[in-house]
Short mmCIF file of C-alpha atoms in Angstrom, two decimals:
data_model
loop_
_atom_site.label_atom_id
_atom_site.label_comp_id
_atom_site.label_asym_id
_atom_site.label_seq_id
_atom_site.Cartn_x
_atom_site.Cartn_y
_atom_site.Cartn_z
CA UNK A 1 13.45 -4.24 19.99
CA UNK A 2 14.25 -7.88 20.85
CA UNK A 3 17.73 -9.11 21.81
CA UNK A 4 18.46 -10.78 18.51
CA UNK A 5 17.81 -7.56 16.54
CA UNK A 6 20.10 -5.71 18.90
CA UNK A 7 22.87 -8.35 18.34
CA UNK A 8 22.47 -7.86 14.57
CA UNK A 9 23.11 -4.14 14.80
CA UNK A 10 26.55 -4.36 13.02
CA UNK A 11 24.80 -5.99 10.02
CA UNK A 12 22.32 -3.03 10.00
CA UNK A 13 25.28 -0.62 9.75
CA UNK A 14 26.66 -2.69 6.83
CA UNK A 15 23.31 -2.84 5.12
CA UNK A 16 22.83 0.83 5.56
CA UNK A 17 26.31 1.53 4.09
CA UNK A 18 25.59 -0.62 1.05
CA UNK A 19 22.18 1.02 0.36
CA UNK A 20 23.68 4.48 0.83
CA UNK A 21 26.41 3.75 -1.76
CA UNK A 22 23.79 2.56 -4.23
CA UNK A 23 21.68 5.72 -3.75
CA UNK A 24 24.75 7.92 -4.00
CA UNK A 25 25.56 6.24 -7.43
CA UNK A 26 22.07 6.92 -8.65
CA UNK A 27 22.01 10.48 -7.33
CA UNK A 28 25.27 11.26 -9.11
CA UNK A 29 24.17 9.66 -12.35
CA UNK A 30 26.77 6.97 -12.25
CA UNK A 31 24.05 4.35 -12.21
CA UNK A 32 21.35 5.25 -14.79
CA UNK A 33 17.81 6.14 -13.88
CA UNK A 34 15.33 6.15 -16.83
CA UNK A 35 12.73 8.91 -17.22
CA UNK A 36 9.62 8.69 -19.35
CA UNK A 37 7.58 11.36 -21.13
CA UNK A 38 4.41 10.56 -19.18
CA UNK A 39 3.37 11.45 -15.61
CA UNK A 40 4.52 8.72 -13.27
CA UNK A 41 3.67 8.68 -9.56
CA UNK A 42 5.65 6.42 -7.24
CA UNK A 43 4.08 5.36 -3.93
CA UNK A 44 6.17 3.57 -1.42
CA UNK A 45 7.90 3.60 1.98
CA UNK A 46 11.22 3.22 3.69
CA UNK A 47 10.19 0.34 5.83
CA UNK A 48 9.02 -3.17 5.11
CA UNK A 49 5.21 -3.58 4.80
CA UNK A 50 2.23 -2.30 6.69
CA UNK A 51 2.13 1.37 5.72
CA UNK A 52 -1.11 1.30 3.71
CA UNK A 53 0.11 1.43 0.13
CA UNK A 54 -2.99 -0.31 -1.25
CA UNK A 55 -5.54 2.22 0.06
CA UNK A 56 -3.32 5.09 -1.05
CA UNK A 57 -3.06 3.72 -4.57
CA UNK A 58 -6.82 3.20 -4.61
CA UNK A 59 -7.26 6.85 -3.51
CA UNK A 60 -5.19 8.01 -6.43
CA UNK A 61 -7.07 5.76 -8.87
CA UNK A 62 -10.36 7.32 -7.70
CA UNK A 63 -8.94 10.81 -8.07
CA UNK A 64 -7.48 10.39 -11.53
CA UNK A 65 -9.41 7.69 -13.42
CA UNK A 66 -12.34 9.91 -14.24
CA UNK A 67 -10.06 12.36 -16.01
CA UNK A 68 -7.19 10.26 -17.35
CA UNK A 69 -6.35 6.78 -18.66
CA UNK A 70 -4.73 5.31 -15.60
CA UNK A 71 -2.48 2.26 -15.28
CA UNK A 72 -1.02 0.70 -12.13
CA UNK A 73 2.30 -1.13 -12.23
CA UNK A 74 3.34 -3.41 -9.36
CA UNK A 75 5.92 -6.16 -9.03
CA UNK A 76 3.17 -8.58 -8.05
CA UNK A 77 4.62 -9.72 -4.74
CA UNK A 78 4.42 -13.51 -4.25
CA UNK A 79 2.65 -14.11 -7.57
CA UNK A 80 3.10 -17.43 -9.20
CA UNK A 81 4.19 -15.97 -12.60
CA UNK A 82 7.18 -14.08 -14.06
CA UNK A 83 7.82 -11.15 -16.37
CA UNK A 84 5.35 -8.55 -17.60
CA UNK A 85 1.60 -9.41 -17.38
CA UNK A 86 -1.29 -7.11 -18.27
CA UNK A 87 -4.40 -8.20 -16.36
CA UNK A 88 -7.28 -9.53 -18.34
CA UNK A 89 -10.35 -11.69 -17.85
CA UNK A 90 -8.14 -14.86 -17.40
CA UNK A 91 -6.11 -13.21 -14.53
CA UNK A 92 -6.36 -14.23 -10.86
CA UNK A 93 -4.51 -13.49 -7.60
CA UNK A 94 -2.01 -16.24 -8.28
CA UNK A 95 -0.96 -14.71 -11.59
CA UNK A 96 -1.00 -11.06 -10.61
CA UNK A 97 -0.54 -11.03 -6.80
CA UNK A 98 -3.33 -10.21 -4.43
CA UNK A 99 -3.12 -6.38 -4.52
CA UNK A 100 -2.92 -5.94 -8.29
CA UNK A 101 -5.83 -8.36 -8.74
CA UNK A 102 -7.80 -6.35 -6.21
CA UNK A 103 -7.16 -3.22 -8.34
CA UNK A 104 -8.28 -5.08 -11.49
CA UNK A 105 -11.45 -6.29 -9.84
CA UNK A 106 -12.49 -2.96 -8.33
CA UNK A 107 -11.61 -0.50 -11.16
CA UNK A 108 -12.87 -1.61 -14.57
CA UNK A 109 -11.64 1.40 -16.51
CA UNK A 110 -7.91 1.21 -15.64
CA UNK A 111 -5.05 -0.99 -16.78
CA UNK A 112 -3.30 -3.18 -14.22
CA UNK A 113 0.13 -4.60 -14.92
CA UNK A 114 2.80 -6.42 -12.99
CA UNK A 115 6.54 -6.60 -13.73
CA UNK A 116 9.52 -6.81 -11.26
CA UNK A 117 11.44 -4.68 -13.85
CA UNK A 118 9.58 -1.41 -13.59
CA UNK A 119 11.40 0.07 -16.66
CA UNK A 120 10.35 -2.85 -18.80
CA UNK A 121 6.84 -2.74 -17.40
CA UNK A 122 6.43 0.92 -18.31
CA UNK A 123 7.84 0.34 -21.76
CA UNK A 124 5.38 -2.53 -22.22
CA UNK A 125 2.44 -0.38 -21.14
CA UNK A 126 3.44 2.43 -23.47
CA UNK A 127 3.62 -0.10 -26.32
CA UNK A 128 -0.07 -1.01 -25.93
CA UNK A 129 -2.50 0.21 -28.48
CA UNK A 130 -4.39 1.80 -25.59
CA UNK A 131 -1.63 3.77 -23.90
CA UNK A 132 -2.06 5.11 -20.39
CA UNK A 133 -1.89 8.81 -19.66
CA UNK A 134 -0.59 8.35 -16.15
CA UNK A 135 1.13 5.40 -14.41
CA UNK A 136 0.99 4.65 -10.70
CA UNK A 137 3.98 2.70 -9.45
CA UNK A 138 3.06 0.59 -6.46
CA UNK A 139 5.83 0.02 -3.85
CA UNK A 140 8.52 1.58 -6.04
CA UNK A 141 10.27 4.11 -3.76
CA UNK A 142 13.52 2.09 -3.82
CA UNK A 143 13.28 1.21 -7.51
CA UNK A 144 15.87 3.72 -8.68
CA UNK A 145 16.16 2.32 -12.25
CA UNK A 146 13.05 4.38 -13.01
CA UNK A 147 12.92 8.12 -12.14
CA UNK A 148 9.31 8.89 -11.39
CA UNK A 149 8.07 12.45 -11.75
CA UNK A 150 6.41 12.48 -8.37
CA UNK A 151 7.13 10.53 -5.15
CA UNK A 152 4.72 9.91 -2.29
CA UNK A 153 6.29 8.44 0.79
CA UNK A 154 4.16 6.67 3.38
CA UNK A 155 5.07 6.16 7.05
CA UNK A 156 2.78 4.54 9.57
CA UNK A 157 1.69 6.33 12.68
CA UNK A 158 3.31 4.64 15.69
CA UNK A 159 6.09 3.32 13.51
CA UNK A 160 7.57 6.46 11.92
CA UNK A 161 10.72 6.00 9.85
CA UNK A 162 12.33 8.69 11.96
CA UNK A 163 12.09 6.31 14.99
CA UNK A 164 13.24 3.23 13.10
CA UNK A 165 16.56 1.49 12.30
CA UNK A 166 17.98 -0.31 9.30
CA UNK A 167 17.29 -4.01 8.69
CA UNK A 168 17.89 -6.40 10.42
CA UNK A 169 17.88 -4.37 13.68
CA UNK A 170 14.87 -2.29 12.56
CA UNK A 171 12.53 -2.38 9.54
CA UNK A 172 14.03 0.24 7.22
CA UNK A 173 15.05 -0.83 3.71
CA UNK A 174 17.17 2.22 3.33
CA UNK A 175 18.41 5.07 5.56
CA UNK A 176 16.10 7.78 6.79
CA UNK A 177 17.87 10.16 4.31
CA UNK A 178 15.94 8.47 1.56
CA UNK A 179 12.93 10.51 2.66
CA UNK A 180 14.49 13.54 1.00
CA UNK A 181 13.49 12.12 -2.39
CA UNK A 182 9.82 12.46 -1.55
CA UNK A 183 7.65 15.20 -2.80
CA UNK A 184 4.88 14.31 -0.31
CA UNK A 185 4.99 12.38 2.98
CA UNK A 186 1.81 10.87 4.26
CA UNK A 187 1.57 9.61 7.85
CA UNK A 188 -0.91 6.73 7.54
CA UNK A 189 -3.17 4.74 9.88
CA UNK A 190 -3.44 7.58 12.36
CA UNK A 191 -5.97 7.24 15.19
CA UNK A 192 -9.22 9.15 14.48
CA UNK A 193 -8.58 11.24 17.55
CA UNK A 194 -5.18 12.56 16.40
CA UNK A 195 -4.92 16.18 17.53
CA UNK A 196 -3.35 19.11 15.67
CA UNK A 197 -0.80 19.39 18.39
CA UNK A 198 0.33 15.83 17.92
CA UNK A 199 0.40 16.33 14.18
CA UNK A 200 2.84 19.28 14.73
CA UNK A 201 5.02 17.10 16.96
CA UNK A 202 5.30 14.46 14.25
CA UNK A 203 6.06 17.12 11.71
CA UNK A 204 9.00 18.29 13.91
CA UNK A 205 10.26 14.68 14.26
CA UNK A 206 10.21 14.03 10.48
CA UNK A 207 12.28 17.15 9.70
CA UNK A 208 10.99 17.59 6.19
CA UNK A 209 12.34 20.26 3.85
CA UNK A 210 10.34 23.38 2.98
CA UNK A 211 9.58 21.87 -0.44
CA UNK A 212 7.99 18.75 0.95
CA UNK A 213 4.34 18.54 1.92
CA UNK A 214 3.07 16.54 4.87
CA UNK A 215 -0.44 14.92 5.23
CA UNK A 216 -2.10 12.71 7.77
CA UNK A 217 -4.51 10.01 6.88
CA UNK A 218 -6.53 7.32 8.71
CA UNK A 219 -8.25 4.07 7.70
CA UNK A 220 -11.91 4.58 7.01
CA UNK A 221 -13.94 1.33 7.20
CA UNK A 222 -16.84 0.62 4.98
CA UNK A 223 -20.35 0.49 6.56
CA UNK A 224 -20.99 -2.86 4.85
CA UNK A 225 -19.34 -6.26 4.53
CA UNK A 226 -19.62 -7.99 1.14
CA UNK A 227 -19.69 -11.60 -0.13
CA UNK A 228 -19.84 -12.52 -3.81
CA UNK A 229 -23.65 -12.00 -3.87
CA UNK A 230 -24.65 -10.44 -0.57
CA UNK A 231 -24.21 -7.23 1.37
CA UNK A 232 -24.74 -6.85 5.20
CA UNK A 233 -24.43 -3.76 7.35
CA UNK A 234 -21.52 -3.93 9.78
CA UNK A 235 -23.84 -2.90 12.63
CA UNK A 236 -25.93 -6.00 11.97
CA UNK A 237 -23.06 -8.46 12.55
CA UNK A 238 -21.16 -6.82 15.47
CA UNK A 239 -22.85 -9.00 18.03
CA UNK A 240 -23.00 -12.06 15.73
CA UNK A 241 -20.46 -14.88 16.45
CA UNK A 242 -17.94 -14.82 13.64
CA UNK A 243 -14.44 -15.75 12.59
CA UNK A 244 -12.13 -12.76 11.72
CA UNK A 245 -9.28 -13.60 9.38
CA UNK A 246 -6.38 -11.49 8.07
CA UNK A 247 -3.16 -12.04 6.27
CA UNK A 248 -1.83 -8.51 6.42
CA UNK A 249 1.22 -6.89 8.07
CA UNK A 250 -0.68 -5.25 10.99
CA UNK A 251 -4.12 -6.84 11.44
CA UNK A 252 -4.91 -5.50 14.95
CA UNK A 253 -6.96 -2.45 13.90
CA UNK A 254 -9.03 -4.68 11.48
CA UNK A 255 -9.75 -7.13 14.26
CA UNK A 256 -10.49 -4.41 16.83
CA UNK A 257 -13.05 -2.73 14.43
CA UNK A 258 -15.16 -5.89 14.17
CA UNK A 259 -14.37 -7.89 17.29
CA UNK A 260 -17.08 -9.22 19.57
CA UNK A 261 -16.06 -11.01 22.77
CA UNK A 262 -17.06 -14.40 21.40
CA UNK A 263 -15.27 -14.02 18.07
CA UNK A 264 -12.13 -15.87 17.05
CA UNK A 265 -9.28 -14.15 15.24
CA UNK A 266 -6.95 -15.89 12.81
CA UNK A 267 -3.82 -13.99 11.77
CA UNK A 268 -1.60 -15.14 8.86
CA UNK A 269 1.62 -13.58 7.51
CA UNK A 270 1.30 -10.65 5.02
CA UNK A 271 0.50 -11.94 1.43
CA UNK A 272 0.04 -15.46 2.77
CA UNK A 273 -0.66 -18.16 0.23
CA UNK A 274 -3.53 -20.22 1.61
CA UNK A 275 -2.93 -23.95 1.27
CA UNK A 276 -5.57 -26.62 1.21
CA UNK A 277 -4.70 -27.38 4.87
CA UNK A 278 -5.15 -23.73 5.68
CA UNK A 279 -8.62 -23.75 4.08
CA UNK A 280 -9.58 -26.92 5.95
CA UNK A 281 -8.39 -25.38 9.22
CA UNK A 282 -10.33 -22.22 8.60
CA UNK A 283 -13.57 -24.12 7.87
CA UNK A 284 -13.12 -26.22 11.00
CA UNK A 285 -12.53 -23.28 13.26
CA UNK A 286 -15.39 -21.32 11.78
CA UNK A 287 -17.95 -24.03 12.51
CA UNK A 288 -20.19 -22.61 9.82
CA UNK A 289 -20.10 -19.06 11.36
CA UNK A 290 -19.59 -16.19 8.92
CA UNK A 291 -15.96 -15.42 8.08
CA UNK A 292 -14.96 -11.80 7.61
CA UNK A 293 -11.62 -11.05 6.03
CA UNK A 294 -9.74 -8.20 4.36
CA UNK A 295 -10.35 -7.32 0.77
CA UNK A 296 -6.98 -8.62 -0.49
CA UNK A 297 -7.34 -11.86 1.52
CA UNK A 298 -10.81 -12.35 0.04
CA UNK A 299 -9.44 -12.51 -3.56
CA UNK A 300 -7.16 -15.45 -2.43
CA UNK A 301 -9.80 -17.27 -0.34
CA UNK A 302 -12.64 -16.92 -2.79
CA UNK A 303 -13.57 -20.33 -4.24
CA UNK A 304 -12.05 -22.27 -1.34
CA UNK A 305 -14.76 -21.25 1.17
CA UNK A 306 -18.54 -21.23 0.48
CA UNK A 307 -19.58 -17.89 -1.00
CA UNK A 308 -22.41 -17.46 1.48
CA UNK A 309 -19.96 -17.81 4.40
CA UNK A 310 -17.07 -15.60 3.25
CA UNK A 311 -17.28 -11.76 3.47
CA UNK A 312 -14.75 -8.95 3.29
CA UNK A 313 -14.63 -5.45 4.75
CA UNK A 314 -13.34 -2.73 2.36
CA UNK A 315 -11.20 0.12 3.64
CA UNK A 316 -10.27 3.54 2.33
CA UNK A 317 -7.59 6.07 3.06
CA UNK A 318 -9.03 9.39 4.25
CA UNK A 319 -7.25 12.60 5.17
CA UNK A 320 -7.71 14.53 8.37
CA UNK A 321 -7.44 17.92 6.53
CA UNK A 322 -5.78 19.30 3.45
CA UNK A 323 -7.24 16.66 1.15
CA UNK A 324 -8.19 19.40 -1.36
CA UNK A 325 -4.58 20.59 -1.53
CA UNK A 326 -3.40 16.95 -1.84
CA UNK A 327 -5.74 16.45 -4.75
CA UNK A 328 -4.83 19.76 -6.44
CA UNK A 329 -1.12 19.00 -6.17
CA UNK A 330 -1.56 15.59 -7.79
CA UNK A 331 -3.78 16.94 -10.50
CA UNK A 332 -1.44 19.83 -11.20
CA UNK A 333 1.45 17.46 -11.58
CA UNK A 334 -0.48 15.10 -13.88
CA UNK A 335 -1.89 18.02 -15.92
CA UNK A 336 1.45 19.79 -16.34
CA UNK A 337 4.08 17.20 -15.81
CA UNK A 338 5.67 19.45 -13.26
CA UNK A 339 5.75 19.53 -9.44
CA UNK A 340 3.76 22.76 -9.04
CA UNK A 341 2.63 22.65 -5.45
CA UNK A 342 -0.55 24.28 -4.21
CA UNK A 343 0.27 25.87 -0.92
CA UNK A 344 -1.92 25.26 2.15
CA UNK A 345 -4.39 28.04 2.84
#
């Protein structure tokens, strides 16, 4: 923790007090939370950015979309539009935001919508002629105006909410007590070598209730990189000189997975809007070498860089163990509308 963050600790206490009062008012029904007669799963975190919400949402889409009509609803962070928008063939990353546009491009059978007002967004989705049967709320753990039926809280390995502090001293958007609202907690971005003993130590630190379920996941990288019209095996480009580019919260694992000693890495802020000068700088630094980026950066860079030069590496969220129970719990909730947990065997 740097000196400035330590100096700002009194403001963290004040911020924590304000968010606690807000949550108290919602918990007591003084501020109104709206429920809907449809399964709604909210995925979010207590901290700002970098916990792996996108691969977790995509995991849920893959799990549910073959059985139900699925819709995702995001606020569309940093989009250049306002209000409710339902993705269609005219949509792009600027209109929807990079992550919702990524969902729209990858999953042809689902509805993808954005609205900062989640209540209005849900109402708009339910007014469509083709109504969804389940709605996934992206980054909505603090959006208390809507009461979801099921809450999945993500916390990143190495940056657990139990070890963090309130903004601006730390990265928490609300107090650690907010974790009590979660039905499930997923520790994301774990190292592939994470032992059962270390999992148990983390479980002890998080202090979950007996009703809450805990899972551990890791980022699983694709075996291929993709351009608009070409696919190459990752093993074939490991020793090839390349430019690695990422505009995500924590790009180090992405770089480390692909990095060769002669490669150059370019890191931009999360959800960065690439300007013409950025594109020119990227082209100059690449010197016609292939450029590999993240999937959500690809949707913003596409069109600015020659298609034969720009590639992306997809990722997935995978569980260490217990994925069958995770799936069953989600499917039980969606099928019954109730939190009927399947116990671990």
